[in-house]
GROMACS .gro file of C-alpha atoms in nm:
model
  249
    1UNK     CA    1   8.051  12.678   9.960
    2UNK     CA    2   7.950  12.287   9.929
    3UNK     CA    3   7.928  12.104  10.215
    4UNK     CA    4   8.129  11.825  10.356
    5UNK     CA    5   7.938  11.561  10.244
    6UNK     CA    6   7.906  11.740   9.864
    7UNK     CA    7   8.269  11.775   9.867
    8UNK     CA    8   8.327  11.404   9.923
    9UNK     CA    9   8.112  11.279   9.699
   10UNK     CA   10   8.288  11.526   9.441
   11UNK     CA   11   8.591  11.359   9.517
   12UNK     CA   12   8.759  11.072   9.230
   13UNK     CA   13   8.725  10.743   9.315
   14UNK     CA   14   9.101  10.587   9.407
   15UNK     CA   15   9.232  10.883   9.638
   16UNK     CA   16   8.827  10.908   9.790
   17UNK     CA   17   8.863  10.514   9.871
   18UNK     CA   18   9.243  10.527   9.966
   19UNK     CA   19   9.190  10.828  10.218
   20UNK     CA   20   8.883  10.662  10.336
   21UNK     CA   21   9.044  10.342  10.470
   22UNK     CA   22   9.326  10.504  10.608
   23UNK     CA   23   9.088  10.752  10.807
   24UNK     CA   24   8.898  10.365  10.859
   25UNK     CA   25   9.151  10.162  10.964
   26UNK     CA   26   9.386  10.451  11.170
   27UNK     CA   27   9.014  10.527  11.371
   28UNK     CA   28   9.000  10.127  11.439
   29UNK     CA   29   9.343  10.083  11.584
   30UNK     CA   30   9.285  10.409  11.775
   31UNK     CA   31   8.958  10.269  11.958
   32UNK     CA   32   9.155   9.973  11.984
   33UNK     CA   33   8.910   9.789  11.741
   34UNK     CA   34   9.221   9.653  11.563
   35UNK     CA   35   9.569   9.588  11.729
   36UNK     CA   36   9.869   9.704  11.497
   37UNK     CA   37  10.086   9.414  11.557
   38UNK     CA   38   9.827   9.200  11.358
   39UNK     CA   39   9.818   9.479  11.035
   40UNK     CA   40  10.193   9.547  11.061
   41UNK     CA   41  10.441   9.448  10.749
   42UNK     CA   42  10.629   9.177  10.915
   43UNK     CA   43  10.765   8.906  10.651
   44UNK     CA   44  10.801   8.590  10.851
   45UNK     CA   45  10.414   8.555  10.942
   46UNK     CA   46  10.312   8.629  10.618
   47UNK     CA   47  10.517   8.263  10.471
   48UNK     CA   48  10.486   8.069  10.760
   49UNK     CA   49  10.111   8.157  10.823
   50UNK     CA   50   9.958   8.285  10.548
   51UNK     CA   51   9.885   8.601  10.637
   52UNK     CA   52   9.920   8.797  10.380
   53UNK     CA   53   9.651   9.056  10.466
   54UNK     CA   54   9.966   9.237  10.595
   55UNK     CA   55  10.105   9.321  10.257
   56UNK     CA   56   9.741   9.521  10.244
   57UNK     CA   57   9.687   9.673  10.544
   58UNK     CA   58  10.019   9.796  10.561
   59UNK     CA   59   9.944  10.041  10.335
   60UNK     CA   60   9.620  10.214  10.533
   61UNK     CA   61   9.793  10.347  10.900
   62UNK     CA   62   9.874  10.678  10.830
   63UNK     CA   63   9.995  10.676  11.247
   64UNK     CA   64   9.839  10.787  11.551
   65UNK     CA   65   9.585  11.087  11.560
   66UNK     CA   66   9.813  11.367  11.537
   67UNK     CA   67   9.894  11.671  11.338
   68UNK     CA   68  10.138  11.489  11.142
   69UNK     CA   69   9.794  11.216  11.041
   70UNK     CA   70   9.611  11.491  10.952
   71UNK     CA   71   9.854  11.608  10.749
   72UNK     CA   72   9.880  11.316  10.562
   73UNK     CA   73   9.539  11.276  10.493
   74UNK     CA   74   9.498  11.579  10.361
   75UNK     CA   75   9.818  11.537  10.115
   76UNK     CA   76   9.587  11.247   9.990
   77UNK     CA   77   9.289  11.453   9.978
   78UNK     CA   78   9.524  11.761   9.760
   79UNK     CA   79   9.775  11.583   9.546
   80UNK     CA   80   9.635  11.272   9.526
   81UNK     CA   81   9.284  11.424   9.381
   82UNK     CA   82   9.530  11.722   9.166
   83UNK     CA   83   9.652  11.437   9.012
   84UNK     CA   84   9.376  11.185   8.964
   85UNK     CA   85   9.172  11.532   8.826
   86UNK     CA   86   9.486  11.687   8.645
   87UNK     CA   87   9.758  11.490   8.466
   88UNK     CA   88   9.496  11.126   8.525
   89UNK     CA   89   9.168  11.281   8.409
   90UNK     CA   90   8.977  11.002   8.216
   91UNK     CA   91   9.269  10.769   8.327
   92UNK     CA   92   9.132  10.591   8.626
   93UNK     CA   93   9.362  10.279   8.530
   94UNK     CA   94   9.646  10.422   8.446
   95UNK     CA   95   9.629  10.640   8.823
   96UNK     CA   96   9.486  10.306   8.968
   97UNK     CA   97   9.810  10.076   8.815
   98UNK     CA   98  10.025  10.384   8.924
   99UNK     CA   99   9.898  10.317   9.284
  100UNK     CA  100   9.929   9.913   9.247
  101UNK     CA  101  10.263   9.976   9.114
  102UNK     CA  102  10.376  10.191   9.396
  103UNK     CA  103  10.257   9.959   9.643
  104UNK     CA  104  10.441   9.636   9.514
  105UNK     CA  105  10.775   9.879   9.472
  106UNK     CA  106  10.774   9.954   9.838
  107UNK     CA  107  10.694   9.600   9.920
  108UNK     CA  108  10.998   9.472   9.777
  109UNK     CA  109  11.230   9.808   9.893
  110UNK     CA  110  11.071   9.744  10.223
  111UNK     CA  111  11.230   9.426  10.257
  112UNK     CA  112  11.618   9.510  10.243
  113UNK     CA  113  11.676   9.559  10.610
  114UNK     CA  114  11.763   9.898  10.644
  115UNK     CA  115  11.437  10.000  10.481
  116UNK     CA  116  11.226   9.794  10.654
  117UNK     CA  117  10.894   9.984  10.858
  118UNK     CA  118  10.601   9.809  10.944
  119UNK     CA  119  10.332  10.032  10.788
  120UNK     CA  120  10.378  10.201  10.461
  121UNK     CA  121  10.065  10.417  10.426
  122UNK     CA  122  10.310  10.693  10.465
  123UNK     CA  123  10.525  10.569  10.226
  124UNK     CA  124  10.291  10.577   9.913
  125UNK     CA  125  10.146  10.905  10.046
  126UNK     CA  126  10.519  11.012   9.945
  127UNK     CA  127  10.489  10.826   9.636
  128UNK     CA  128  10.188  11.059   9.568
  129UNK     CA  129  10.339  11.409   9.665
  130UNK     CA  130  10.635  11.314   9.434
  131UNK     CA  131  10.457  11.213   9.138
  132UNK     CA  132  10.255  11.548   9.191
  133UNK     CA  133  10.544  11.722   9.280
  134UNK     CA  134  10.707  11.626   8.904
  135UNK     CA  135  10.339  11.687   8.708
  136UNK     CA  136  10.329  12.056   8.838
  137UNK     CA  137  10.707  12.160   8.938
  138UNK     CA  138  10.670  12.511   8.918
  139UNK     CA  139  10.304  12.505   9.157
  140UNK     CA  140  10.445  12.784   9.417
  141UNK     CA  141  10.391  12.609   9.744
  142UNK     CA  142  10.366  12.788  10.067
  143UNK     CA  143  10.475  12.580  10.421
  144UNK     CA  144  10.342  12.630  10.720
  145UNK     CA  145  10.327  13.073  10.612
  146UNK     CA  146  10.705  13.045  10.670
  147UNK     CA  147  10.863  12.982  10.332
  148UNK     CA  148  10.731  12.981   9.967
  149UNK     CA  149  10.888  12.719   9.711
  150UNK     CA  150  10.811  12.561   9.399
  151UNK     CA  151  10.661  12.211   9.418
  152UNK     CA  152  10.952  12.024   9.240
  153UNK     CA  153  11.141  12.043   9.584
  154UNK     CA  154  10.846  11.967   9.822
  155UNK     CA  155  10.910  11.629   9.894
  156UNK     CA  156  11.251  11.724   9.970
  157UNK     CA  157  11.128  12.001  10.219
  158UNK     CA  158  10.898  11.783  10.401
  159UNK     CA  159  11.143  11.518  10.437
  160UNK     CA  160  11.367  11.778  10.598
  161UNK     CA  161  11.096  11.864  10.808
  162UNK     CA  162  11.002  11.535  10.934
  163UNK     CA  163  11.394  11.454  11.015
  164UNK     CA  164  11.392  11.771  11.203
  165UNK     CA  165  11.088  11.713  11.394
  166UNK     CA  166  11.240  11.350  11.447
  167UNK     CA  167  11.005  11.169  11.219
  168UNK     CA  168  11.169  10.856  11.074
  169UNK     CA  169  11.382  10.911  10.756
  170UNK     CA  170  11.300  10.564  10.577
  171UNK     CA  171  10.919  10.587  10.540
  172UNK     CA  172  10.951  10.939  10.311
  173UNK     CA  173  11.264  10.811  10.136
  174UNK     CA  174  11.107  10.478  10.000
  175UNK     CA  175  10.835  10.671   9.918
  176UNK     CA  176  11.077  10.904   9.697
  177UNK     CA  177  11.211  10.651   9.570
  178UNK     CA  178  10.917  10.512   9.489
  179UNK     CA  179  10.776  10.763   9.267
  180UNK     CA  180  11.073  10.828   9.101
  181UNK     CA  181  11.135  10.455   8.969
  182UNK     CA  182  10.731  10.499   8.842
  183UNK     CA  183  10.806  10.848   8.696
  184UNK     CA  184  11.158  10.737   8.547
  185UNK     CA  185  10.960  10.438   8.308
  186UNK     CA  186  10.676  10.641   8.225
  187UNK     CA  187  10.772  10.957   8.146
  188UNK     CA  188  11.177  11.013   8.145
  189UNK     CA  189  11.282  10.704   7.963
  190UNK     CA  190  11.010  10.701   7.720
  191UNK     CA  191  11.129  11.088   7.641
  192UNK     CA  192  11.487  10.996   7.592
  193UNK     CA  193  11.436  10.686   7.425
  194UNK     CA  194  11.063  10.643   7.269
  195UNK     CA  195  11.029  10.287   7.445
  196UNK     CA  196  10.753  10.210   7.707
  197UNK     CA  197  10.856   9.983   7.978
  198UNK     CA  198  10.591  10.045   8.182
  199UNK     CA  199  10.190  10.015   8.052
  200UNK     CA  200   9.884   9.971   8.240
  201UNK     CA  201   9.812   9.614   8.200
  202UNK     CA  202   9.507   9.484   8.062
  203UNK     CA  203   9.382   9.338   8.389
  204UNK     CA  204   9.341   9.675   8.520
  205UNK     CA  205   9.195   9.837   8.273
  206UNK     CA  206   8.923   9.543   8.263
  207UNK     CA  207   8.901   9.584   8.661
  208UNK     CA  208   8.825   9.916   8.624
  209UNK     CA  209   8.593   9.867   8.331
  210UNK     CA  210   8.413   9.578   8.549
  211UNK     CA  211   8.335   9.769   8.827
  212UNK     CA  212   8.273  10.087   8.654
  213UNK     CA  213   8.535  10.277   8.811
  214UNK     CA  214   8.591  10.580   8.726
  215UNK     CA  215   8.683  10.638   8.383
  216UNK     CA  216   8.837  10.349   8.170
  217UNK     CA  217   9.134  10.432   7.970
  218UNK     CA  218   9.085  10.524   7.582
  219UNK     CA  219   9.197  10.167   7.400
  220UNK     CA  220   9.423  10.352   7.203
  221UNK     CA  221   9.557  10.507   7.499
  222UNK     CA  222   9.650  10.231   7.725
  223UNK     CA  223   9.982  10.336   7.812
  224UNK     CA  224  10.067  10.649   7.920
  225UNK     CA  225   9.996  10.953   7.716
  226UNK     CA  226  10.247  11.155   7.491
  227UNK     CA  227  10.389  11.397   7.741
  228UNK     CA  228  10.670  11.524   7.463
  229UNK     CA  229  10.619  11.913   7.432
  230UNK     CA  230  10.844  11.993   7.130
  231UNK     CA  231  11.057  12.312   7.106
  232UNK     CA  232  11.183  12.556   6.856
  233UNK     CA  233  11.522  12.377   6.768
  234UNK     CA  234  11.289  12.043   6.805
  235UNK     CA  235  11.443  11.934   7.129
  236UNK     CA  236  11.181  11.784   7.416
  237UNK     CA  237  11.151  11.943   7.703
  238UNK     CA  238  10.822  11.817   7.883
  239UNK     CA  239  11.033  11.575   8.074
  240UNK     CA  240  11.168  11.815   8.329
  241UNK     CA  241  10.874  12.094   8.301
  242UNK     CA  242  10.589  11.830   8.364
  243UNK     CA  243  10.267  11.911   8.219
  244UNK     CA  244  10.097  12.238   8.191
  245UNK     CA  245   9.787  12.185   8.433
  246UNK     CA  246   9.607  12.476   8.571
  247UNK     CA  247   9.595  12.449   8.952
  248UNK     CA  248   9.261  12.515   9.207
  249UNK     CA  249   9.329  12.811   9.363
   0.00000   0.00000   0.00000
């Protein structure tokens, strides 16, 4: 068994550095090192002052030490490392736009009034657990050693949780929603129509390259990959299976 510090080195770079500043910044505003009002997503400062460090750090409160924090961290640390390690291997960009692209969706979803919320770490968590949720939709997921389902409807199930529990709705909604706007224009319309909307651009992939990051996306590759799995009567199919990826046990 590796130890803790083995196991987070092993860990790919965008979900290691995402779950590390939300375990970073939630720790600050719990010893009171940072006060939430001044990381909160709240429009009017950010054009009359300038501060637009909130459309950041918006992003990194995953909440107050809890179960439900821990839970989220550890969806990071699961689906967000399935994916960058499954369906993103040797696509650090393309998982890296994926994540930029998420972000600036939620931005602008989080500012029509009824789906306004101040921090949206949880929000692109979402966005995570649905992307993964669509890669490997027949993963048999087991809640909580009360119910076993297949991954396709897990976002779903833990939404219905966290209403029950009397979590906010709008946080795992725009996170849905979210995910299913990025998986709609790279996978589903490209499928039924052979047109990409929706390609990594070039300033990522050179950010990525710059910095060594991970692993840059193939040139020819700069996109999103071929996901069509063709069938006997030559139909495609991948669209609504995902992608064959062999989970960790």
């Amino acid at each position: 068994m590796s130890s803790p510090a083995e196991y987070y080195k092993s860990l790919p770079p965008i979900s290691k550095a995402y779950g590390t500043l939300c375990l970073v910044f939630t720790t600050a505003c719990q010893l009171g090192l940072v006060d939430l009002p001044d990381i909160a997503l709240i429009y009017k400062p950010v054009f009359s002052r300038f501060q637009v460090w909130r459309l950041i750090t918006t992003f990194f409160f995953l909440g107050k030490f809890s179960i439900n924090f821990g839970i989220r961290l550890l969806m990071i640390a699961r689906y967000g490392v399935q994916l960058e390690k499954g369906p993103f291997e040797r696509r650090t960009a393309d998982f890296l736009w994926m994540m930029i692209f998420g972000a600036l969706s939620l931005l602008v979803l989080s500012a029509i009034p009824i789906f306004w919320t101040p921090f949206l770490g949880i929000s692109l968590v979402f966005m995570l657990l649905y992307v993964w949720s669509r890669e490997f939709p027949n993963a048999q997921i087991n809640i909580y050693g009360l119910v076993t389902l297949k991954a396709f409807y897990l976002p779903w199930a833990m939404l219905a949780m966290d209403v029950i529990f009397g979590a906010p709705l709008a946080p795992d909604l725009l996170g849905i929603i979210a995910g299913h706007l990025f998986y709609f224009l790279t996978v589903l319309h490209p499928l039924a129509t052979g047109n990409i909307i929706l390609r990594t651009p070039r300033w990522v992939n050179k950010l990525v390259a710059r910095w060594r990051i991970g692993a840059p996306t193939p040139m020819h590759n700069s996109a999103q990959p071929d996901r069509t799995t063709r069938v006997a009567d030559g139909t495609t199919s991948a669209a609504f299976r995902g992608r064959s990826y062999r989970l960790n046990d």
